[in-house]
mmCIF file of C-alpha atoms in Angstrom:
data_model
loop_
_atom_site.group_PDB
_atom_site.id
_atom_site.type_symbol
_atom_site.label_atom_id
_atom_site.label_comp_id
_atom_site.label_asym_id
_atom_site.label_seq_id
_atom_site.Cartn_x
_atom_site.Cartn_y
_atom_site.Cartn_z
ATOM 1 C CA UNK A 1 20.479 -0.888 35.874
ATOM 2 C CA UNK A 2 22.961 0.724 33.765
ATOM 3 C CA UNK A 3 24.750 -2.815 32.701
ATOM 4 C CA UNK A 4 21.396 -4.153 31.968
ATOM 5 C CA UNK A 5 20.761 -1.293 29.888
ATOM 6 C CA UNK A 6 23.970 -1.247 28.431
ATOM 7 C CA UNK A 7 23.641 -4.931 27.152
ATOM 8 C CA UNK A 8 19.909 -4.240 25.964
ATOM 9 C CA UNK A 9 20.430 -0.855 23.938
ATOM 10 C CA UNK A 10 22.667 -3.018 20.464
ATOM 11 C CA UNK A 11 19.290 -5.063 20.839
ATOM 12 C CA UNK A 12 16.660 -2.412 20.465
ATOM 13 C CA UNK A 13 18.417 -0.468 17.740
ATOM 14 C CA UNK A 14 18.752 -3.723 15.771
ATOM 15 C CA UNK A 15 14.948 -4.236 16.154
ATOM 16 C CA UNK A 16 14.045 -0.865 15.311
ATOM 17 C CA UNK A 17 16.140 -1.427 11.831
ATOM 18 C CA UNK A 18 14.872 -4.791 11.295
ATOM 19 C CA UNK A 19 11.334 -3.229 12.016
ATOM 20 C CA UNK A 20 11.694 -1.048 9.333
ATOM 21 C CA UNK A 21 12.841 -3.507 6.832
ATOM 22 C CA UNK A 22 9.864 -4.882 4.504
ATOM 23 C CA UNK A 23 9.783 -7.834 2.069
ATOM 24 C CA UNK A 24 6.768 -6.876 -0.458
ATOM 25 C CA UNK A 25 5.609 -10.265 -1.953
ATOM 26 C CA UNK A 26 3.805 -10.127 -5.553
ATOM 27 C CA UNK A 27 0.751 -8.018 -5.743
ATOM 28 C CA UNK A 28 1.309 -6.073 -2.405
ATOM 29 C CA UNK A 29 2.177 -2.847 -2.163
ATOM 30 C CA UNK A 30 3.205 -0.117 0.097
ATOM 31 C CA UNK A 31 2.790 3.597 0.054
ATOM 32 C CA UNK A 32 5.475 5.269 2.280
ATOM 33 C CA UNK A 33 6.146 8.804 3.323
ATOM 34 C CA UNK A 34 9.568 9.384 4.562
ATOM 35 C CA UNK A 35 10.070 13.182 3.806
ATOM 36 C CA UNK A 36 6.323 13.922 3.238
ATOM 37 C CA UNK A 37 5.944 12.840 0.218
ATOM 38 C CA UNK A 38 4.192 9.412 -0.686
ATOM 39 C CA UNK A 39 5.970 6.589 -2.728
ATOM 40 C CA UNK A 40 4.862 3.286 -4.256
ATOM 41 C CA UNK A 41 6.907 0.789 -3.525
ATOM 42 C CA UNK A 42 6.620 -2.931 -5.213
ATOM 43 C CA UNK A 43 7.570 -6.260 -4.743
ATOM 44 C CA UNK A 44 11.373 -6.813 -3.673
ATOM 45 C CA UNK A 45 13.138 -5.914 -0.207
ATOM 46 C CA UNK A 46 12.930 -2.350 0.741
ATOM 47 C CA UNK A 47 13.415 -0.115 3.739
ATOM 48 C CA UNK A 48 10.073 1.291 4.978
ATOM 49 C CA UNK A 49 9.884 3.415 8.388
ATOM 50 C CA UNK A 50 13.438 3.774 9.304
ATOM 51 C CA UNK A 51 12.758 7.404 9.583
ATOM 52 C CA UNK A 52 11.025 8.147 12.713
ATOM 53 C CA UNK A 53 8.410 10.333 11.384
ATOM 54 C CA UNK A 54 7.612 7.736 8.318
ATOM 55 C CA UNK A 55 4.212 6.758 7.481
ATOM 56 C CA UNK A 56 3.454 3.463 5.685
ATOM 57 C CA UNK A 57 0.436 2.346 3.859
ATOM 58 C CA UNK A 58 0.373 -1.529 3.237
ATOM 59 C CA UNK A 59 -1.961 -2.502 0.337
ATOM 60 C CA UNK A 60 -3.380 -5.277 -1.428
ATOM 61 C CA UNK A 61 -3.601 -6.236 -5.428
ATOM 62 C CA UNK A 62 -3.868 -9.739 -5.908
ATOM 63 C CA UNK A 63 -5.604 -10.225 -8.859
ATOM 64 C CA UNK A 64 -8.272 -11.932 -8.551
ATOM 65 C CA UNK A 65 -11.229 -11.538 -11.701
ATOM 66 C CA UNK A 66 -14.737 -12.519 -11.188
ATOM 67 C CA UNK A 67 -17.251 -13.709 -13.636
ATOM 68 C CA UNK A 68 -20.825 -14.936 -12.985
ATOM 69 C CA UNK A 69 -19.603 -18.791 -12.793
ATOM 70 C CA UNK A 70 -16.198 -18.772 -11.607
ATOM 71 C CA UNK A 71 -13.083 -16.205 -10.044
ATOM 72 C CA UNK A 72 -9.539 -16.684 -11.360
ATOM 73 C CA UNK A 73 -6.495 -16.302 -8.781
ATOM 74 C CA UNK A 74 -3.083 -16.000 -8.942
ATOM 75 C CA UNK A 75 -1.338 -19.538 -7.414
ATOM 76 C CA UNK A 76 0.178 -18.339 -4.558
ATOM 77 C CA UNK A 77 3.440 -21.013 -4.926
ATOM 78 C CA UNK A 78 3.895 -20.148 -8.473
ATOM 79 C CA UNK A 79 6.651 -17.846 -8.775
ATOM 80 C CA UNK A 80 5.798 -16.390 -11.817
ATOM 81 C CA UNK A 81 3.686 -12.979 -11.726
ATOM 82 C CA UNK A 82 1.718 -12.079 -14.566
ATOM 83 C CA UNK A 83 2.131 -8.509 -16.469
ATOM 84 C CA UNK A 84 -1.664 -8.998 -17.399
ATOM 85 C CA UNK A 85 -4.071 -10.680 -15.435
ATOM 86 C CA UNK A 86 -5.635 -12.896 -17.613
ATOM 87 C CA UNK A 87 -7.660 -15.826 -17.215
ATOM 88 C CA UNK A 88 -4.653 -18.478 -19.262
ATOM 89 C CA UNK A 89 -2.391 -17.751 -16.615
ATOM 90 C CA UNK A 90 -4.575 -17.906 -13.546
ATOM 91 C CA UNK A 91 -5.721 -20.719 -11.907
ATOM 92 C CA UNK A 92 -10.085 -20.871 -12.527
ATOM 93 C CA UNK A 93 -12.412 -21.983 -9.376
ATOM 94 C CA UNK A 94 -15.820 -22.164 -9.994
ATOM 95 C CA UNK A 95 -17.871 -20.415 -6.857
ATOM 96 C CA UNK A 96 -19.571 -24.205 -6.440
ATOM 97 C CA UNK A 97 -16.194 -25.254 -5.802
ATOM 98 C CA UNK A 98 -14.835 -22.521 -3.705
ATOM 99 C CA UNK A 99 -15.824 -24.753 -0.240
ATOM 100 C CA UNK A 100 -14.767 -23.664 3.768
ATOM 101 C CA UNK A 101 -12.324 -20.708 3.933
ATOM 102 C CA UNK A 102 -10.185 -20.064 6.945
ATOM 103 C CA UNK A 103 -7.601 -17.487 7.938
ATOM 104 C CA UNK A 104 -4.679 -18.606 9.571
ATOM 105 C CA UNK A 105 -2.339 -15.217 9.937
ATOM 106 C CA UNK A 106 -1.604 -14.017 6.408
ATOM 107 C CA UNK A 107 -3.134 -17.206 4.574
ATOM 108 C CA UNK A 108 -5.997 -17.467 3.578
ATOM 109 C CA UNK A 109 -7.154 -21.191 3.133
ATOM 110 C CA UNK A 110 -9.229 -23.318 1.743
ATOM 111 C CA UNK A 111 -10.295 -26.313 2.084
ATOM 112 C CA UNK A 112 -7.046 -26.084 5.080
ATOM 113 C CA UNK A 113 -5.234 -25.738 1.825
ATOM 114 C CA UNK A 114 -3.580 -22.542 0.631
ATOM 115 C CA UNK A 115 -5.668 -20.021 -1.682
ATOM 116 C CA UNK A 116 -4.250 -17.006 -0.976
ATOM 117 C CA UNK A 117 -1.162 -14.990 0.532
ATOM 118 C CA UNK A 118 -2.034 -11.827 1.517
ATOM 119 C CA UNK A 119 -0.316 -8.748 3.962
ATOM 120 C CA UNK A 120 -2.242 -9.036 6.817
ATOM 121 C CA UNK A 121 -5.256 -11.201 8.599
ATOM 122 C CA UNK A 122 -6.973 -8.414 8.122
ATOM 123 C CA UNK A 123 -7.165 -8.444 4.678
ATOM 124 C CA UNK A 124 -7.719 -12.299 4.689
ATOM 125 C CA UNK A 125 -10.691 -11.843 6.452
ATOM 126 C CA UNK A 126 -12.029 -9.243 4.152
ATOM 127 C CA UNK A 127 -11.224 -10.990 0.753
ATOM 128 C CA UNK A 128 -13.137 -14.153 2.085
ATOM 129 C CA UNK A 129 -15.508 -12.275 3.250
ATOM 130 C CA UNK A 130 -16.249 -11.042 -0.361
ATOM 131 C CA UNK A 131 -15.467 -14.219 -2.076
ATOM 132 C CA UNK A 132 -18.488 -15.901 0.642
ATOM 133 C CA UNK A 133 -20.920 -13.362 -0.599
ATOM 134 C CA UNK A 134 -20.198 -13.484 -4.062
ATOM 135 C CA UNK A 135 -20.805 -17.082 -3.983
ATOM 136 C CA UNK A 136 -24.017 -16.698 -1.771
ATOM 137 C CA UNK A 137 -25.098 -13.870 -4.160
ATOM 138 C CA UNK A 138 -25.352 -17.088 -7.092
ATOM 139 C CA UNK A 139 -25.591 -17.029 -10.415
ATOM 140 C CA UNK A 140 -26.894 -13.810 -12.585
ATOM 141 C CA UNK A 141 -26.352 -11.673 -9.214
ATOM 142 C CA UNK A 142 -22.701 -12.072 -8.719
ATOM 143 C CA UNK A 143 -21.116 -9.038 -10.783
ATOM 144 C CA UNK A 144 -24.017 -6.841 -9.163
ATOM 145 C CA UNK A 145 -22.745 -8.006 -5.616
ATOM 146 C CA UNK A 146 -19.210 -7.144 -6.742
ATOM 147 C CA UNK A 147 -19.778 -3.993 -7.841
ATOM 148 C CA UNK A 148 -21.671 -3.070 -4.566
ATOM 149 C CA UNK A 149 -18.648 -4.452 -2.423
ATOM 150 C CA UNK A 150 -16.152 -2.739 -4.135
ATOM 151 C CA UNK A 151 -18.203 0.694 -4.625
ATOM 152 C CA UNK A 152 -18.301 0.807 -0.975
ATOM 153 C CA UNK A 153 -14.501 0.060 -0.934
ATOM 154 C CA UNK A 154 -13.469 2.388 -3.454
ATOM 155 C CA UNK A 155 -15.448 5.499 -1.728
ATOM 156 C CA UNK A 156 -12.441 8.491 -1.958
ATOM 157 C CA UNK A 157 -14.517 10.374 0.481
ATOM 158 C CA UNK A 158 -14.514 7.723 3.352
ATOM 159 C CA UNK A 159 -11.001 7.103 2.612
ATOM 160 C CA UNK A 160 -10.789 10.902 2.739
ATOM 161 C CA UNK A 161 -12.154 11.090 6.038
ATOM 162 C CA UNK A 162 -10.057 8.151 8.010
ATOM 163 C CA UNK A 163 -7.366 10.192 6.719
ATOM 164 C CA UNK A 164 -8.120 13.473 8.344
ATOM 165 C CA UNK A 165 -7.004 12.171 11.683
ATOM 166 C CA UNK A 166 -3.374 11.160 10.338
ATOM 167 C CA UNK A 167 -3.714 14.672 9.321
ATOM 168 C CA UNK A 168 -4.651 16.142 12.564
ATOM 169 C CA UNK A 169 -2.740 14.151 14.953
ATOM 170 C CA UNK A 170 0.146 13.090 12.893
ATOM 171 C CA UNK A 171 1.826 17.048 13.288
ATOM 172 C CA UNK A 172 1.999 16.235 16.600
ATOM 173 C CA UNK A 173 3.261 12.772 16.685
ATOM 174 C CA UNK A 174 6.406 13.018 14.312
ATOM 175 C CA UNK A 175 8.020 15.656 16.642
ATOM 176 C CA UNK A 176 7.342 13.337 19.865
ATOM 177 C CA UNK A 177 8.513 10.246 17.508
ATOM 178 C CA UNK A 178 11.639 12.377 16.555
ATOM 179 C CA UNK A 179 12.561 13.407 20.437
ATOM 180 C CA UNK A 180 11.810 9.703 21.791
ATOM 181 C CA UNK A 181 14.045 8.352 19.197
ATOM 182 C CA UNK A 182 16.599 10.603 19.641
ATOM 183 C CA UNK A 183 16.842 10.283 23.456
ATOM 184 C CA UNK A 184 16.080 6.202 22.660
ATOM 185 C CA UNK A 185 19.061 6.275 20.829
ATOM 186 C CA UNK A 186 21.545 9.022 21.335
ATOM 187 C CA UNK A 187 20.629 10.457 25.177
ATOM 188 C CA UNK A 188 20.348 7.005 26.741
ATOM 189 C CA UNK A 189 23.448 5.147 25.145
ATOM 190 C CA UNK A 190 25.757 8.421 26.009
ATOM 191 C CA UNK A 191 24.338 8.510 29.569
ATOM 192 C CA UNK A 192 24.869 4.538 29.817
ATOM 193 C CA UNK A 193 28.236 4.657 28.599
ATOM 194 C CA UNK A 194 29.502 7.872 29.695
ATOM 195 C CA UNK A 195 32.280 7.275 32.562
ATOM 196 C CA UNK A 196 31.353 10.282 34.884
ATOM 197 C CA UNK A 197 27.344 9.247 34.731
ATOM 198 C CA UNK A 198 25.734 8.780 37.723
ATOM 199 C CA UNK A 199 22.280 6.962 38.545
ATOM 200 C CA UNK A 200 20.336 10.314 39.350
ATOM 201 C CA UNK A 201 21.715 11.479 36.029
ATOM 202 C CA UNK A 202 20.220 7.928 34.295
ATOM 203 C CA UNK A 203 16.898 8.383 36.424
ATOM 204 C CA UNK A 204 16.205 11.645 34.952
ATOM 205 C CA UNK A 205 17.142 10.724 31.169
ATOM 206 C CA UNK A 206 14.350 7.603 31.726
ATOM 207 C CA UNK A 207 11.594 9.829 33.184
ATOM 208 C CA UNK A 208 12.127 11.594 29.766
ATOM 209 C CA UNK A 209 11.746 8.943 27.448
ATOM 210 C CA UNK A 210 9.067 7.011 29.658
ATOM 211 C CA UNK A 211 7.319 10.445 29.952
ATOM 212 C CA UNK A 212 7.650 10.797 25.674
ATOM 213 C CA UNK A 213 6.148 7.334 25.462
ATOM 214 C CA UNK A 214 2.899 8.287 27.250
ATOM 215 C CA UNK A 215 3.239 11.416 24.923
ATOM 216 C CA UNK A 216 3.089 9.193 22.184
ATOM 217 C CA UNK A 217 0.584 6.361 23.173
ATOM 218 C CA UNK A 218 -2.009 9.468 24.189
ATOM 219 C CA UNK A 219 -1.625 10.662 20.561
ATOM 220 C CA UNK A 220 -1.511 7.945 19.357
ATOM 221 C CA UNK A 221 -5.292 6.851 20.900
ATOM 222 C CA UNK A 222 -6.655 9.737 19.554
ATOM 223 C CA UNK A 223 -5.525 9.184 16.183
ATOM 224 C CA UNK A 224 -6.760 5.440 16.228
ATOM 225 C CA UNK A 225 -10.198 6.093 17.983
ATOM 226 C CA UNK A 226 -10.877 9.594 15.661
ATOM 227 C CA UNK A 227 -10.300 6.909 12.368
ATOM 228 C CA UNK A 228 -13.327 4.988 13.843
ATOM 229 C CA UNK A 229 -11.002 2.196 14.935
ATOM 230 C CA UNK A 230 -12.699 -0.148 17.648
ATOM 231 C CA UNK A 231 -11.786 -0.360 20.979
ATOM 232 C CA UNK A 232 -10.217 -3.878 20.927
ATOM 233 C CA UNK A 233 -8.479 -2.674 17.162
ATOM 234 C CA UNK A 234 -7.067 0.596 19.096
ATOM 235 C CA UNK A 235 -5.779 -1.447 22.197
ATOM 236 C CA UNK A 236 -4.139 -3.798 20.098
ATOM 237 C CA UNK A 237 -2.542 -0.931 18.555
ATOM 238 C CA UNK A 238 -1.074 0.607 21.375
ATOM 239 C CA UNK A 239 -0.001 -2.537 22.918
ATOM 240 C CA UNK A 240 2.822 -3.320 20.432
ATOM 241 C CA UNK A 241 3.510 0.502 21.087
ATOM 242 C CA UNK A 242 4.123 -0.376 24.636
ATOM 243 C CA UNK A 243 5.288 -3.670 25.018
ATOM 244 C CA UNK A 244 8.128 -3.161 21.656
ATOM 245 C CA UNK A 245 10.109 0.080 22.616
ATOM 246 C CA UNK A 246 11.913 0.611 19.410
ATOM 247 C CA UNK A 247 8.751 0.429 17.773
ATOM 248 C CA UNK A 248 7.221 3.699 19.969
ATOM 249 C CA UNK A 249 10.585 5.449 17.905
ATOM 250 C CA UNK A 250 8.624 5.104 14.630
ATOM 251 C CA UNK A 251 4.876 4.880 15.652
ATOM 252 C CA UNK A 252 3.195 5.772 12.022
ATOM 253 C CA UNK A 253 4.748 2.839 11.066
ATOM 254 C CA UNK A 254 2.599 0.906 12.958
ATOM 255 C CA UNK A 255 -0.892 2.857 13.318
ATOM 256 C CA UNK A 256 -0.832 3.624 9.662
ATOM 257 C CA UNK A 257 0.023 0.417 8.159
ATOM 258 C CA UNK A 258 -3.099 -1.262 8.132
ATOM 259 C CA UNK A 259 -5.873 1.965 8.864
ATOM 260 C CA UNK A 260 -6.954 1.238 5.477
ATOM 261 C CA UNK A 261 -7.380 -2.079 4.871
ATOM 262 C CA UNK A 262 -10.751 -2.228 4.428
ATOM 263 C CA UNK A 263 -10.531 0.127 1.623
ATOM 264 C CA UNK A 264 -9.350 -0.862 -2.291
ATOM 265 C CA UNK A 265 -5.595 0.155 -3.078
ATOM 266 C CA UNK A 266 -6.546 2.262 -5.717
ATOM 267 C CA UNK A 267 -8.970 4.321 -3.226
ATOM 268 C CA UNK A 268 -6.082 4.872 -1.084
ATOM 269 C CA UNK A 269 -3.845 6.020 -3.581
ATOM 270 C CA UNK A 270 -5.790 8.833 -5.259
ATOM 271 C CA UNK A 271 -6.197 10.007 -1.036
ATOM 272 C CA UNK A 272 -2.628 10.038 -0.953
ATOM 273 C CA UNK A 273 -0.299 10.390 -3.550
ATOM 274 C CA UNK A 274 -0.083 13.685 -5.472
ATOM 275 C CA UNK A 275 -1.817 14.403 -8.781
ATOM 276 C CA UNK A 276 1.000 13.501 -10.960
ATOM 277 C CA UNK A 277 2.088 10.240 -9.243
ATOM 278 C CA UNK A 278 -1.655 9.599 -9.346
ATOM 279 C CA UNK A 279 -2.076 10.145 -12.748
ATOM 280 C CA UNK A 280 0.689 8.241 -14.148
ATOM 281 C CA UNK A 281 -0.157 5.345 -11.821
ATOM 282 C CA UNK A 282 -4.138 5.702 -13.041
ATOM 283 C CA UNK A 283 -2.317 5.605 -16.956
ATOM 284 C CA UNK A 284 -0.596 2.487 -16.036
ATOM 285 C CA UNK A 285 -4.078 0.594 -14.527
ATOM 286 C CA UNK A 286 -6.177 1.896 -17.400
ATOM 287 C CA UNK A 287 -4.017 0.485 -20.074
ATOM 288 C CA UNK A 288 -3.552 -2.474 -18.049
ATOM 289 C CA UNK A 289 -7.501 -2.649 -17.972
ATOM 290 C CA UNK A 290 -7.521 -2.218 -22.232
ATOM 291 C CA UNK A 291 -4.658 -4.977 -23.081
ATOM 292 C CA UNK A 292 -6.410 -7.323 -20.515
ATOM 293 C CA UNK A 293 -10.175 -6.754 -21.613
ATOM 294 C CA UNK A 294 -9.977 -8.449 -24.676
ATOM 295 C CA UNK A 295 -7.359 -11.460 -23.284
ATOM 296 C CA UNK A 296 -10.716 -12.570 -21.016
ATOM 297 C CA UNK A 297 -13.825 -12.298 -23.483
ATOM 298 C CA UNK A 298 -13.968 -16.082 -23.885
ATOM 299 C CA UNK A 299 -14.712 -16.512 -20.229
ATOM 300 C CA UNK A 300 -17.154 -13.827 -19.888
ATOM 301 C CA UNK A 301 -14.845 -11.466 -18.243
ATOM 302 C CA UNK A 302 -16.181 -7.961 -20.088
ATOM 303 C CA UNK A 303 -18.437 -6.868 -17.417
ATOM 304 C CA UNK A 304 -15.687 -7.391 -14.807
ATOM 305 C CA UNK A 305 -13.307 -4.983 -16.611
ATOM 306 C CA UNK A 306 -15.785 -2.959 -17.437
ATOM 307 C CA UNK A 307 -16.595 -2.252 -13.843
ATOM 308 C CA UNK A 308 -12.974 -2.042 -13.161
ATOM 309 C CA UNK A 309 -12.267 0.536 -15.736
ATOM 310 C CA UNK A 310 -15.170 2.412 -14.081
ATOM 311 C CA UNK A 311 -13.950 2.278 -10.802
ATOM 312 C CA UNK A 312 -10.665 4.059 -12.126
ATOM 313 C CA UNK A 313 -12.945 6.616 -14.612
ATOM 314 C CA UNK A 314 -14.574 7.314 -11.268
ATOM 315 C CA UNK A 315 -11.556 7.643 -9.068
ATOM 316 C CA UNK A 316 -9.694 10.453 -11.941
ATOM 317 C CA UNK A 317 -12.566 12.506 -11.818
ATOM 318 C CA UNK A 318 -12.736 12.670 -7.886
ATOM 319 C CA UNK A 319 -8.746 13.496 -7.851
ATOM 320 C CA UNK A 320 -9.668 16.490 -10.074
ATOM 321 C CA UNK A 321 -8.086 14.978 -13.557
ATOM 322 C CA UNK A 322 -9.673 14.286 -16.681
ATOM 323 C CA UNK A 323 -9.244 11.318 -18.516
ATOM 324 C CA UNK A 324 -7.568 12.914 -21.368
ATOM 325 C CA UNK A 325 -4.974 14.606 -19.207
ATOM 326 C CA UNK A 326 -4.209 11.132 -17.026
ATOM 327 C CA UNK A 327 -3.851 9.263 -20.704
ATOM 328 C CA UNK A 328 -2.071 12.045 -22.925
ATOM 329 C CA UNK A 329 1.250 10.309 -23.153
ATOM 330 C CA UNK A 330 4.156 11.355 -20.570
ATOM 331 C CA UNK A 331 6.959 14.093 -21.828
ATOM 332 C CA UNK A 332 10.707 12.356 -22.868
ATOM 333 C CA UNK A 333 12.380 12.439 -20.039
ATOM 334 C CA UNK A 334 15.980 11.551 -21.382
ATOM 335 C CA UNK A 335 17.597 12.944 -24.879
ATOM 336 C CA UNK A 336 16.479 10.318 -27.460
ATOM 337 C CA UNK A 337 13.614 8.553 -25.981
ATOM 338 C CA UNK A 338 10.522 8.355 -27.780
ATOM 339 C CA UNK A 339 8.356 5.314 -27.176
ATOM 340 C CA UNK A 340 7.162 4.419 -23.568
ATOM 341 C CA UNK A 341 5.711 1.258 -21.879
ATOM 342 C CA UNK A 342 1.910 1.580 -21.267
ATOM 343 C CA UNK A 343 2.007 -0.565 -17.927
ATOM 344 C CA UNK A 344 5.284 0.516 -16.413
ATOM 345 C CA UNK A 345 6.215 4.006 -17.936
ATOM 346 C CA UNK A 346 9.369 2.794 -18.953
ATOM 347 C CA UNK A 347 10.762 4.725 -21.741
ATOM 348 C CA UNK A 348 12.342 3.815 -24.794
ATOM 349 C CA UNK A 349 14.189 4.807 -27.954
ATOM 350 C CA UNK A 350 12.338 4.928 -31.677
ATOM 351 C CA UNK A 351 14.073 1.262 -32.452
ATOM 352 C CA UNK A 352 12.124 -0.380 -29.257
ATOM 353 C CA UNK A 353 8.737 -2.302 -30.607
ATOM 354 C CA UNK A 354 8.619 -3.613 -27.255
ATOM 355 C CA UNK A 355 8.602 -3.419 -23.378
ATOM 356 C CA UNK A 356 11.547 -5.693 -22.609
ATOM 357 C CA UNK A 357 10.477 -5.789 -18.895
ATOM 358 C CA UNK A 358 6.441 -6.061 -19.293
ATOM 359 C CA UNK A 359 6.241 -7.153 -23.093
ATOM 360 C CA UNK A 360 3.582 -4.660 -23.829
ATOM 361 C CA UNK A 361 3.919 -2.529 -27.184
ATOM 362 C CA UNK A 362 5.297 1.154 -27.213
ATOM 363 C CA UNK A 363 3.784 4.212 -27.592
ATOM 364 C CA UNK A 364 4.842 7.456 -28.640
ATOM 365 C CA UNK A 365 5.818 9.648 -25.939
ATOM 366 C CA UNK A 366 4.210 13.484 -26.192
ATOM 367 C CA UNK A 367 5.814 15.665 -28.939
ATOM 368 C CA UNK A 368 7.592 18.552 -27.495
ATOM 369 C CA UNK A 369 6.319 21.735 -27.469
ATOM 370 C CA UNK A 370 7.628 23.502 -30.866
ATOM 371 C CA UNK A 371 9.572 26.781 -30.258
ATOM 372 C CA UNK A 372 8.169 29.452 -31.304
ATOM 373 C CA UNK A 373 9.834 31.263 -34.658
ATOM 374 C CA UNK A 374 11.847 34.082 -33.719
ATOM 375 C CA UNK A 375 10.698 37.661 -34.899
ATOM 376 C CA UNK A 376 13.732 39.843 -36.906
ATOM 377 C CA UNK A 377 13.846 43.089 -35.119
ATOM 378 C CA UNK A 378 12.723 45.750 -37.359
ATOM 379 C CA UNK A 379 15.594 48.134 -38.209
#
């Protein structure tokens, strides 16, 4: 046992790091929580879940826009990603022409040809089930069958609510994650390797981490089945749980990933980020929303942004902001600057006209607060 063991511990803690290790492709996103504290993290390789109490959100933001005759889509082989979505640099499909869509994995297809590259099956299936009705819905009825879908997909509340059991159950899962990983890797690999071990001494360390793992896949069926996950969803949760033991040492990895996937990205991100990550991220979408209204007028795009820019209206008012706090401009935060980039916050010295990175034009950043005069001290 203990040779076996001995050759099969490098293995695991390999997995466990290349579990952790996420390639976000264009227009996906993921919301992590190392410490805590939720991030957003773009496209580009990153490091997601190596801690063993880390919670990750994955998300989806392909941009598609909708009109009453035809969506526009972002080629999923093109390798350029457009700052603003608009219809020039999109590829156009009229719904008549949108024919038999399939998921295979993360693809969605159609016509057995690819349309779309998205995170998960799961989100295949539902952005085919919404392009399906929207064609269905035909002409003059479309936008009103896209703003019902993605009402009920932008609902805080509900997102509110499948959150409460991360909540409840997560307090107690990151100290069982933390004590299975730690005996995972550090109690079992001394008790392997150690000279003077003997097999009661390795018996007793594996009743401990077999008896954490049940620990963890109990929890971890209560959080799953108090979301108002399935039965088949919640088995096929705990399963990889099971079956992959280095991915038991980081479990919210896992259950979290995809517990919203139903839900729009933006939903998710006013449940879970802070007010002043959310309200510089709901700056960046609304002026995204303003420099790409007027880019799709030609193709009868207005009523689409319009009911995007009311989704995000909608969203800062549930959060507790205004909109006049979420668009004031942000504070300098470096000697110097005073211009910053509308759709990534970048900022910028008085000489910039331009975003370098995103193209966009400047604004000013806020004044600073002028001191106030000093009072002579009266003799």
């Amino acid at each position: 046992m203990q040779e076996l063991l001995a050759d099969l511990l490098p293995y695991l803690f390999g997995f466990y790091l290349l579990d952790a290790a996420a390639n976000v492709r264009r227009h996906h996103l993921l919301l992590v929580a190392e410490l805590g504290r939720y991030q957003l993290r773009q496209a580009g390789l990153t490091l997601a879940g190596l801690l063993p109490g880390s919670e990750v959100l994955s998300l989806q933001a392909a941009p598609l826009l909708f009109s009453e005759q035809a969506l526009w889509r972002q080629d999923p082989k093109s390798p350029y990603s457009p700052v603003l979505p608009a219809p020039a640099e999109l590829a156009r499909l009229g719904f008549a022409e949108l024919g038999t869509l399939t998921v295979e994995g993360k693809k969605l297809l159609r016509d057995d040809q690819l349309f779309l590259q998205l995170p998960s099956k799961h989100y295949c299936d539902e952005v085919g089930s919404l392009l399906l009705k929207l064609r269905d819905a035909g002409e003059g009825k479309r936008l009103a069958s896209y703003a019902e879908a993605t009402a009920a997909a932008g609902d805080l509340e509900a997102v509110r609510r499948r959150r409460r059991a991360t909540l409840t159950y997560g307090p107690y899962l990151r100290p069982l994650a933390w004590a299975y990983a730690l005996c995972l890797f550090g109690l079992l690999p001394v008790t392997v390797f150690a000279a003077e071990s003997t097999p009661l001494i390795l018996e007793r360390v594996l009743m401990v981490v077999g008896g954490l793992l049940v620990a963890i896949l109990a929890v971890s069926g209560l959080l799953l089945h108090h979301s108002g996950l399935k039965p088949g969803a919640v088995a096929s949760q705990l399963a990889v749980l099971l079956f992959l033991p280095f991915a038991a040492a980081h479990p919210l990895l896992h259950l979290t990933r995809e517990l919203y996937a139903r839900f729009h990205w933006s939903a998710v991100a006013a449940a879970v980020l802070d007010k002043a990550d959310f309200a510089a991220l709901a700056r960046q979408e609304l002026h995204r929303i303003d420099l790409s209204r007027p880019r799709g007028s030609a193709e009868g795009l207005d009523a689409f942004w319009d009911s995007e820019r009311r989704r995000w209206e909608k969203l800062v008012g549930q959060a507790g902001l205004s909109l006049e706090e979420v668009l004031s401009p942000p504070a300098a935060s470096s000697p110097g600057a005073e211009r910053f980039c509308p759709l990534c916050s970048a900022q910028f010295r008085a000489a910039a006209d331009s975003c370098q990175e995103c193209g966009a034009g400047l604004l000013p950043l806020a004044s600073p607060p002028s001191a106030a005069p000093r009072q002579r001290a009266s003799a």
